[in-house]
Amino acid sequence: MALEALKEAVRKITRSATVDKALVEEIVKDIQRALIKADVNVRHVKEISDAIKKRALSEEVLEGLNPREHIIKIVYEELLKGIGEGLEIPLKKSKIMLVGLQGSGKTTTTAKLAKYFKDKGLRTAVVCADTWRPAAYDQLKQLAENYGIAFYGERESKDAVKIVENALKKLKDYDMIIIDTAGRHALEKELIDEMIEIAKVANPDYKLLVLDAAIGQLASKQAKAFHEAIGIDGIIITKFDGTAKGGGALSAAREIGIPIAFIGTGEKVEDFERFDPAGFVSRLLGMGDIKALIEKVERVAKQEELDPEKFLKGTFTLKDIYKQIEAMQKMGPIKKIFELLPFGFGLKVDDNIMEMTQEKMKKFKVIMDSMTEEELLNPKIIDSSRIRRIAIGSGTTPQDVKELLRYYRTMKNVMKKMKKLEKGKLPLKFKKLGF
Ligand SMILES: Nc1nc2c(ncn2[C@@H]2O[C@H](COP(=O)(O)OP(=O)(O)O)[C@@H](O)[C@H]2O)c(=O)[nH]1
Ligand SMILES: [Mg+2]
């Protein structure tokens, strides 16, 4: 993602010895380049960078901030302003209709949304109103079944409007009904007519446009056309993971003045998050996203039926690390989790530790099987002679044992810091920056 360069700009600020006009100009240029590379509309880039420059050169440094923090705060605030608001869909009885071109990710997103609301405790059902693509019915049905979500569809029917009508009768008892519709390669009249008819029958609370981030600045034209045709309440940006052009879709949302509701960050149903602009921007700048992190922990804890309090305790021993490794795995690559922490919390972790493969998990388990109860409960006592013994006993090498111990210590640290955050003990610096 080209927006990675924004983190570099922030790093440049934090590393600089002095803050002067030259630095501000250099940073503004870096930010401009990063935004343009990410396909943000040139006019928006200019607005954002002009505002940063003007404020950075004229505003007085707030009391309690140093000049570097002052600039970072301005960059943060102006990017946030540039992104606009997010759309939060309240957890109550509602209907959502998804629209978008073929391949934009509607069907996948229908399942993602359904799981999202189901996990929040709503009785959720999905409806396949795509009679255009023959495989659409099976695709959504399968996804719904995988996650225990109610599904309605009529495989042989060609009448999408009728299907929706029937679905709503059948699904009266559900809180959240999500309707997946057909797309086309382009927004043609036939598609518009069908969307309008479905919307009339369904009377959705939210018509959400699914936009593929990979199309970059083309998103703006597409979003405008859909908005003019049926009126959009919110945008879901998909495939944010695989593109350097995600700025185009962000820009499009701002241009037509429609808030972003969610972002898709991968093919899996779990790769989905509510769009929280403040968290999003602070993550872009490498400052982490505490809220997203805590939501993630809570979600995994729920799946695992773990007590989040316990899960976050920094006092865990090797004995329960195996279960925790598995739970952490479900939150996604550890690297991604670290991105949610402000500046990675200054924890230095080599890539080797970040990479937790199935194979490695198995190896760790074997190693732990060769440890004594005492060692598992109090890993501190594992010295080099114990390491040798454990390695021989488990048929591994001392390096392997050391790696497990390193992993354990890193995780222990992360848990400790996360626990502190949960209690609202953000480092003072971040508080000052308005987080
Ligand atoms: N990498 C990635 N792929 C996605 C995402 N959302 C959807 N896809 C993929 O995009 C393709 C089209 O998705 P689909 O839901 O069938 O699109 P539809 O035609 O609009 O219903 C599929 O291969 C999905 O796996 C996402 O957020 N990230
Ligand atoms: Mg589809």
Tab-separated table of C-alpha atoms and ligand atoms in Angstrom, residues 101-109 112 133 139 180 238-241 264-267 271, ligand 1:
chain	number	residue	atom	x	y	z
A	101	LEU	CA	-20.718	-3.866	-10.133
A	102	GLN	CA	-19.957	-7.506	-10.769
A	103	GLY	CA	-16.821	-8.679	-9.041
A	104	SER	CA	-16.723	-5.751	-6.629
A	105	GLY	CA	-17.172	-8.147	-3.724
A	106	LYS	CA	-20.910	-7.951	-2.925
A	107	THR	CA	-21.514	-11.601	-2.175
A	108	THR	CA	-18.401	-11.951	-0.040
A	109	THR	CA	-19.326	-8.733	1.748
A	112	LYS	CA	-18.928	-10.636	6.088
A	133	ARG	CA	-25.018	-15.146	-12.273
A	139	GLN	CA	-21.864	-19.106	-3.432
A	180	ASP	CA	-27.131	-9.446	-2.028
A	238	THR	CA	-13.352	-4.028	-0.558
A	239	LYS	CA	-9.940	-5.454	-1.454
A	240	PHE	CA	-8.133	-2.825	0.533
A	241	ASP	CA	-5.503	-5.450	1.199
A	264	GLY	CA	-12.785	-5.482	3.411
A	265	THR	CA	-9.187	-6.450	3.925
A	266	GLY	CA	-9.006	-9.966	2.533
A	267	GLU	CA	-10.923	-12.834	0.968
A	271	ASP	CA	-11.133	-9.951	6.986
B	1	LIG	N1	-8.388	-9.709	-1.404
B	1	LIG	C1	-9.690	-9.499	-1.269
B	1	LIG	N2	-10.538	-10.128	-2.088
B	1	LIG	C2	-11.853	-9.906	-1.953
B	1	LIG	C3	-12.362	-9.013	-0.971
B	1	LIG	N3	-13.710	-8.995	-1.094
B	1	LIG	C4	-14.008	-9.842	-2.106
B	1	LIG	N4	-12.898	-10.392	-2.648
B	1	LIG	C5	-12.787	-11.328	-3.784
B	1	LIG	O1	-13.315	-10.699	-4.947
B	1	LIG	C6	-13.908	-11.665	-5.786
B	1	LIG	C7	-15.312	-11.250	-6.181
B	1	LIG	O2	-16.124	-11.294	-5.019
B	1	LIG	P1	-17.698	-11.516	-5.046
B	1	LIG	O3	-18.162	-11.379	-3.643
B	1	LIG	O4	-18.069	-12.765	-5.757
B	1	LIG	O5	-18.150	-10.251	-5.902
B	1	LIG	P2	-19.601	-9.878	-6.481
B	1	LIG	O6	-19.596	-10.256	-7.922
B	1	LIG	O7	-19.715	-8.402	-6.322
B	1	LIG	O8	-20.607	-10.613	-5.680
B	1	LIG	C8	-13.842	-12.979	-5.054
B	1	LIG	O9	-12.747	-13.721	-5.533
B	1	LIG	C9	-13.609	-12.571	-3.607
B	1	LIG	O10	-12.907	-13.551	-2.879
B	1	LIG	C10	-11.421	-8.334	-0.105
B	1	LIG	O11	-11.756	-7.524	0.766
B	1	LIG	N5	-10.104	-8.619	-0.309
